[in-house]
């Protein structure tokens, strides 16, 4: 059984630490090396590797420091398309392709790992699915999605659809605590969605008690995340009246939702 630990970093980043049964550790998107180093200081855990989702500095900034701490012995996986300095195991995927590795248990204690290419936030963004844990960086957030810096709406929408196809019980470990801001937008854009309103109360309570709203699950996101509801007629009607525009398909719906959120 893997254990997942949450390491807050900077103002609202989460670095996820995966603890394996024989006390090895992997970190996902260590933007800050010192945060990971400090966390591991008095723990009986040995860091063996890093999983990177995309090239942004708040996800990759700690690679060099951690390699230094561990005599350059760390395995560093990440997308080859994003040109990240320090990868030891670049992963090459076509857009929206998925691949699996660790069939042969070269990474002892880790199960089969599925990697999915999800362009949109960056062109090379990938996510990792390990058991029922999804590490999705800045592609899917709870109640939202990342900004579209390098991809097209078609690409980003398809990427999100791929994640929505994962089992409902899949836990969603995104890299930022943006949930309340996302839900504020969601309740404005889709005011008649009772699930969103209810979830906003749950998350407000969690934050009030200084607790993370992450992980959520794919099942929750499919009910409350406006960017996963773009196919619905009710969503398209809401967008249509906000933009005074006729919505003809889901991609247009996604494009307008992203545009609305960007200026919210
Ligand atoms: Zn990013």
GROMACS .gro file of C-alpha atoms and ligand atoms in nm:
model
  265
    1UNK     CA    1   0.000   0.000   0.000
    2UNK     CA    2   0.135   0.340  -0.091
    3UNK     CA    3   0.095   0.630   0.149
    4UNK     CA    4   0.065   0.980   0.008
    5UNK     CA    5   0.187   1.279   0.207
    6UNK     CA    6   0.114   1.645   0.141
    7UNK     CA    7   0.402   1.894   0.160
    8UNK     CA    8   0.282   2.254   0.126
    9UNK     CA    9   0.531   2.482  -0.051
   10UNK     CA   10   0.545   2.850  -0.150
   11UNK     CA   11   0.203   3.010  -0.103
   12UNK     CA   12  -0.031   2.750  -0.248
   13UNK     CA   13   0.171   2.464  -0.403
   14UNK     CA   14   0.147   2.105  -0.288
   15UNK     CA   15   0.441   1.871  -0.336
   16UNK     CA   16   0.313   1.512  -0.310
   17UNK     CA   17   0.538   1.255  -0.146
   18UNK     CA   18   0.472   0.888  -0.217
   19UNK     CA   19   0.586   0.652   0.059
   20UNK     CA   20   0.635   0.291  -0.049
   21UNK     CA   21   0.599  -0.012   0.183
   22UNK     CA   22   0.974  -0.051   0.232
   23UNK     CA   23   1.025   0.314   0.325
   24UNK     CA   24   1.134   0.454  -0.004
   25UNK     CA   25   1.001   0.790  -0.114
   26UNK     CA   26   0.917   0.955  -0.445
   27UNK     CA   27   0.817   1.318  -0.483
   28UNK     CA   28   0.594   1.470  -0.747
   29UNK     CA   29   0.680   1.819  -0.876
   30UNK     CA   30   0.927   1.935  -0.609
   31UNK     CA   31   0.928   2.308  -0.682
   32UNK     CA   32   1.122   2.360  -0.361
   33UNK     CA   33   1.402   2.113  -0.272
   34UNK     CA   34   1.446   2.245   0.083
   35UNK     CA   35   1.082   2.168   0.167
   36UNK     CA   36   1.135   1.803   0.072
   37UNK     CA   37   1.474   1.785   0.243
   38UNK     CA   38   1.332   1.927   0.565
   39UNK     CA   39   1.032   1.692   0.557
   40UNK     CA   40   1.255   1.386   0.518
   41UNK     CA   41   1.509   1.500   0.781
   42UNK     CA   42   1.387   1.293   1.074
   43UNK     CA   43   1.182   1.038   0.882
   44UNK     CA   44   1.301   0.684   0.814
   45UNK     CA   45   1.248   0.736   0.442
   46UNK     CA   46   1.495   0.737   0.154
   47UNK     CA   47   1.418   0.953  -0.144
   48UNK     CA   48   1.478   0.752  -0.462
   49UNK     CA   49   1.307   0.947  -0.736
   50UNK     CA   50   1.113   1.241  -0.872
   51UNK     CA   51   0.813   1.253  -1.103
   52UNK     CA   52   0.770   1.579  -1.297
   53UNK     CA   53   0.448   1.674  -1.473
   54UNK     CA   54   0.561   1.985  -1.665
   55UNK     CA   55   0.837   2.242  -1.696
   56UNK     CA   56   0.718   2.533  -1.480
   57UNK     CA   57   0.968   2.639  -1.216
   58UNK     CA   58   0.733   2.592  -0.920
   59UNK     CA   59   0.726   2.221  -1.017
   60UNK     CA   60   1.090   2.166  -1.116
   61UNK     CA   61   1.289   2.418  -0.910
   62UNK     CA   62   1.397   2.163  -0.647
   63UNK     CA   63   1.543   1.896  -0.879
   64UNK     CA   64   1.904   2.022  -0.862
   65UNK     CA   65   1.903   2.068  -0.484
   66UNK     CA   66   1.760   1.721  -0.423
   67UNK     CA   67   2.011   1.559  -0.661
   68UNK     CA   68   2.283   1.734  -0.463
   69UNK     CA   69   2.143   1.600  -0.134
   70UNK     CA   70   2.126   1.245  -0.273
   71UNK     CA   71   2.460   1.229  -0.460
   72UNK     CA   72   2.292   1.249  -0.801
   73UNK     CA   73   2.135   0.908  -0.746
   74UNK     CA   74   1.774   1.013  -0.795
   75UNK     CA   75   1.574   0.888  -1.091
   76UNK     CA   76   1.397   1.187  -1.245
   77UNK     CA   77   1.105   1.118  -1.478
   78UNK     CA   78   0.932   1.388  -1.681
   79UNK     CA   79   0.806   1.481  -2.027
   80UNK     CA   80   1.079   1.509  -2.294
   81UNK     CA   81   0.867   1.764  -2.486
   82UNK     CA   82   0.894   2.025  -2.208
   83UNK     CA   83   1.278   2.050  -2.224
   84UNK     CA   84   1.335   2.014  -1.850
   85UNK     CA   85   1.690   2.032  -1.717
   86UNK     CA   86   1.780   1.739  -1.491
   87UNK     CA   87   1.558   1.459  -1.622
   88UNK     CA   88   1.736   1.123  -1.607
   89UNK     CA   89   1.440   0.935  -1.757
   90UNK     CA   90   1.265   1.154  -2.016
   91UNK     CA   91   0.928   1.017  -2.124
   92UNK     CA   92   0.832   1.064  -2.487
   93UNK     CA   93   0.463   1.058  -2.572
   94UNK     CA   94   0.254   1.177  -2.864
   95UNK     CA   95  -0.029   1.416  -2.774
   96UNK     CA   96  -0.293   1.229  -2.570
   97UNK     CA   97  -0.103   0.903  -2.587
   98UNK     CA   98  -0.063   0.698  -2.273
   99UNK     CA   99   0.209   0.454  -2.179
  100UNK     CA  100   0.284   0.227  -1.889
  101UNK     CA  101   0.611   0.151  -1.721
  102UNK     CA  102   0.745  -0.054  -1.433
  103UNK     CA  103   0.596  -0.380  -1.566
  104UNK     CA  104   0.926  -0.543  -1.471
  105UNK     CA  105   0.945  -0.379  -1.126
  106UNK     CA  106   1.265  -0.188  -1.205
  107UNK     CA  107   1.126   0.053  -0.946
  108UNK     CA  108   1.088  -0.180  -0.651
  109UNK     CA  109   0.780  -0.124  -0.442
  110UNK     CA  110   0.606   0.090  -0.699
  111UNK     CA  111   0.322  -0.070  -0.896
  112UNK     CA  112   0.258  -0.027  -1.265
  113UNK     CA  113   0.265   0.344  -1.353
  114UNK     CA  114   0.044   0.488  -1.627
  115UNK     CA  115   0.152   0.814  -1.787
  116UNK     CA  116  -0.093   1.015  -1.997
  117UNK     CA  117  -0.004   1.304  -2.225
  118UNK     CA  118  -0.237   1.597  -2.149
  119UNK     CA  119  -0.128   1.901  -2.353
  120UNK     CA  120  -0.296   2.234  -2.284
  121UNK     CA  121  -0.134   2.404  -1.983
  122UNK     CA  122   0.204   2.329  -2.142
  123UNK     CA  123   0.264   2.138  -2.461
  124UNK     CA  124   0.438   1.848  -2.290
  125UNK     CA  125   0.231   1.819  -1.970
  126UNK     CA  126   0.190   1.461  -1.849
  127UNK     CA  127   0.008   1.305  -1.555
  128UNK     CA  128   0.088   0.992  -1.356
  129UNK     CA  129  -0.166   0.733  -1.244
  130UNK     CA  130  -0.033   0.504  -0.972
  131UNK     CA  131  -0.287   0.264  -0.820
  132UNK     CA  132  -0.592   0.486  -0.774
  133UNK     CA  133  -0.386   0.805  -0.733
  134UNK     CA  134  -0.376   1.063  -1.013
  135UNK     CA  135  -0.094   1.318  -0.996
  136UNK     CA  136  -0.213   1.580  -1.240
  137UNK     CA  137   0.010   1.887  -1.186
  138UNK     CA  138  -0.156   2.196  -1.331
  139UNK     CA  139  -0.392   2.026  -1.578
  140UNK     CA  140  -0.690   1.942  -1.359
  141UNK     CA  141  -0.752   2.137  -1.039
  142UNK     CA  142  -1.032   2.076  -0.796
  143UNK     CA  143  -1.315   2.284  -0.938
  144UNK     CA  144  -1.103   2.413  -1.224
  145UNK     CA  145  -0.814   2.357  -1.463
  146UNK     CA  146  -0.479   2.518  -1.539
  147UNK     CA  147  -0.439   2.822  -1.758
  148UNK     CA  148  -0.399   2.745  -2.125
  149UNK     CA  149  -0.041   2.870  -2.179
  150UNK     CA  150   0.081   2.653  -2.465
  151UNK     CA  151  -0.201   2.442  -2.601
  152UNK     CA  152  -0.524   2.487  -2.792
  153UNK     CA  153  -0.877   2.455  -2.650
  154UNK     CA  154  -0.924   2.135  -2.854
  155UNK     CA  155  -0.613   1.982  -2.697
  156UNK     CA  156  -0.694   2.094  -2.344
  157UNK     CA  157  -1.054   1.978  -2.362
  158UNK     CA  158  -0.949   1.635  -2.492
  159UNK     CA  159  -0.687   1.613  -2.214
  160UNK     CA  160  -0.952   1.678  -1.949
  161UNK     CA  161  -1.185   1.424  -2.107
  162UNK     CA  162  -0.913   1.160  -2.081
  163UNK     CA  163  -0.884   1.228  -1.709
  164UNK     CA  164  -1.262   1.219  -1.667
  165UNK     CA  165  -1.257   0.865  -1.809
  166UNK     CA  166  -1.057   0.739  -1.511
  167UNK     CA  167  -1.261   0.552  -1.248
  168UNK     CA  168  -1.472   0.781  -1.025
  169UNK     CA  169  -1.283   0.662  -0.718
  170UNK     CA  170  -0.947   0.785  -0.855
  171UNK     CA  171  -0.799   1.037  -0.611
  172UNK     CA  172  -0.700   1.367  -0.766
  173UNK     CA  173  -0.371   1.512  -0.640
  174UNK     CA  174  -0.328   1.845  -0.818
  175UNK     CA  175  -0.038   2.078  -0.743
  176UNK     CA  176  -0.221   2.383  -0.606
  177UNK     CA  177  -0.475   2.474  -0.338
  178UNK     CA  178  -0.695   2.679  -0.569
  179UNK     CA  179  -1.022   2.508  -0.480
  180UNK     CA  180  -1.211   2.790  -0.306
  181UNK     CA  181  -1.128   3.044  -0.577
  182UNK     CA  182  -1.230   2.789  -0.841
  183UNK     CA  183  -1.559   2.715  -0.666
  184UNK     CA  184  -1.633   3.085  -0.631
  185UNK     CA  185  -1.614   3.108  -1.008
  186UNK     CA  186  -1.805   2.781  -1.052
  187UNK     CA  187  -2.099   2.901  -0.840
  188UNK     CA  188  -2.108   3.224  -1.041
  189UNK     CA  189  -2.092   3.052  -1.380
  190UNK     CA  190  -2.328   2.767  -1.290
  191UNK     CA  191  -2.549   2.910  -1.011
  192UNK     CA  192  -2.813   2.638  -1.037
  193UNK     CA  193  -2.575   2.349  -0.973
  194UNK     CA  194  -2.652   2.235  -0.616
  195UNK     CA  195  -2.353   1.995  -0.609
  196UNK     CA  196  -2.114   2.287  -0.655
  197UNK     CA  197  -2.283   2.489  -0.382
  198UNK     CA  198  -2.272   2.195  -0.142
  199UNK     CA  199  -1.908   2.120  -0.221
  200UNK     CA  200  -1.820   2.487  -0.168
  201UNK     CA  201  -1.953   2.457   0.189
  202UNK     CA  202  -1.750   2.141   0.249
  203UNK     CA  203  -1.430   2.300   0.121
  204UNK     CA  204  -1.486   2.631   0.303
  205UNK     CA  205  -1.512   2.431   0.625
  206UNK     CA  206  -1.190   2.239   0.544
  207UNK     CA  207  -0.995   2.559   0.472
  208UNK     CA  208  -1.141   2.720   0.782
  209UNK     CA  209  -0.981   2.436   0.978
  210UNK     CA  210  -0.656   2.483   0.786
  211UNK     CA  211  -0.695   2.153   0.603
  212UNK     CA  212  -0.621   2.078   0.238
  213UNK     CA  213  -0.914   2.027   0.001
  214UNK     CA  214  -0.690   1.792  -0.200
  215UNK     CA  215  -0.714   1.509  -0.288
  216UNK     CA  216  -1.058   1.519  -0.438
  217UNK     CA  217  -1.178   1.240  -0.668
  218UNK     CA  218  -1.264   1.210  -1.035
  219UNK     CA  219  -1.623   1.136  -0.925
  220UNK     CA  220  -1.642   1.467  -0.738
  221UNK     CA  221  -1.479   1.663  -1.019
  222UNK     CA  222  -1.725   1.524  -1.273
  223UNK     CA  223  -2.006   1.676  -1.065
  224UNK     CA  224  -1.858   2.012  -0.962
  225UNK     CA  225  -1.585   2.113  -1.207
  226UNK     CA  226  -1.721   2.351  -1.475
  227UNK     CA  227  -1.445   2.244  -1.714
  228UNK     CA  228  -1.571   1.885  -1.698
  229UNK     CA  229  -1.931   1.998  -1.748
  230UNK     CA  230  -1.881   2.173  -2.083
  231UNK     CA  231  -2.079   1.905  -2.269
  232UNK     CA  232  -2.400   1.978  -2.072
  233UNK     CA  233  -2.680   2.179  -2.223
  234UNK     CA  234  -2.726   2.369  -1.895
  235UNK     CA  235  -2.358   2.476  -1.903
  236UNK     CA  236  -2.382   2.580  -2.266
  237UNK     CA  237  -2.696   2.782  -2.190
  238UNK     CA  238  -2.516   2.964  -1.907
  239UNK     CA  239  -2.222   3.047  -2.135
  240UNK     CA  240  -2.452   3.144  -2.415
  241UNK     CA  241  -2.631   3.402  -2.205
  242UNK     CA  242  -2.309   3.537  -2.048
  243UNK     CA  243  -2.132   3.585  -2.383
  244UNK     CA  244  -2.446   3.645  -2.588
  245UNK     CA  245  -2.322   3.384  -2.832
  246UNK     CA  246  -2.466   3.064  -2.976
  247UNK     CA  247  -2.271   2.759  -2.855
  248UNK     CA  248  -2.235   2.494  -3.120
  249UNK     CA  249  -2.002   2.240  -2.958
  250UNK     CA  250  -1.815   2.134  -2.647
  251UNK     CA  251  -1.482   2.287  -2.754
  252UNK     CA  252  -1.645   2.626  -2.795
  253UNK     CA  253  -1.803   2.574  -2.454
  254UNK     CA  254  -1.461   2.495  -2.302
  255UNK     CA  255  -1.301   2.795  -2.478
  256UNK     CA  256  -1.558   3.036  -2.337
  257UNK     CA  257  -1.546   2.883  -1.990
  258UNK     CA  258  -1.166   2.928  -1.986
  259UNK     CA  259  -1.202   3.284  -2.117
  260UNK     CA  260  -1.461   3.370  -1.850
  261UNK     CA  261  -1.248   3.224  -1.572
  262UNK     CA  262  -0.936   3.408  -1.697
  263UNK     CA  263  -1.110   3.741  -1.655
  264UNK     CA  264  -1.302   3.654  -1.338
  265LIG    ZN1  265   0.225   2.516  -1.440
   0.00000   0.00000   0.00000
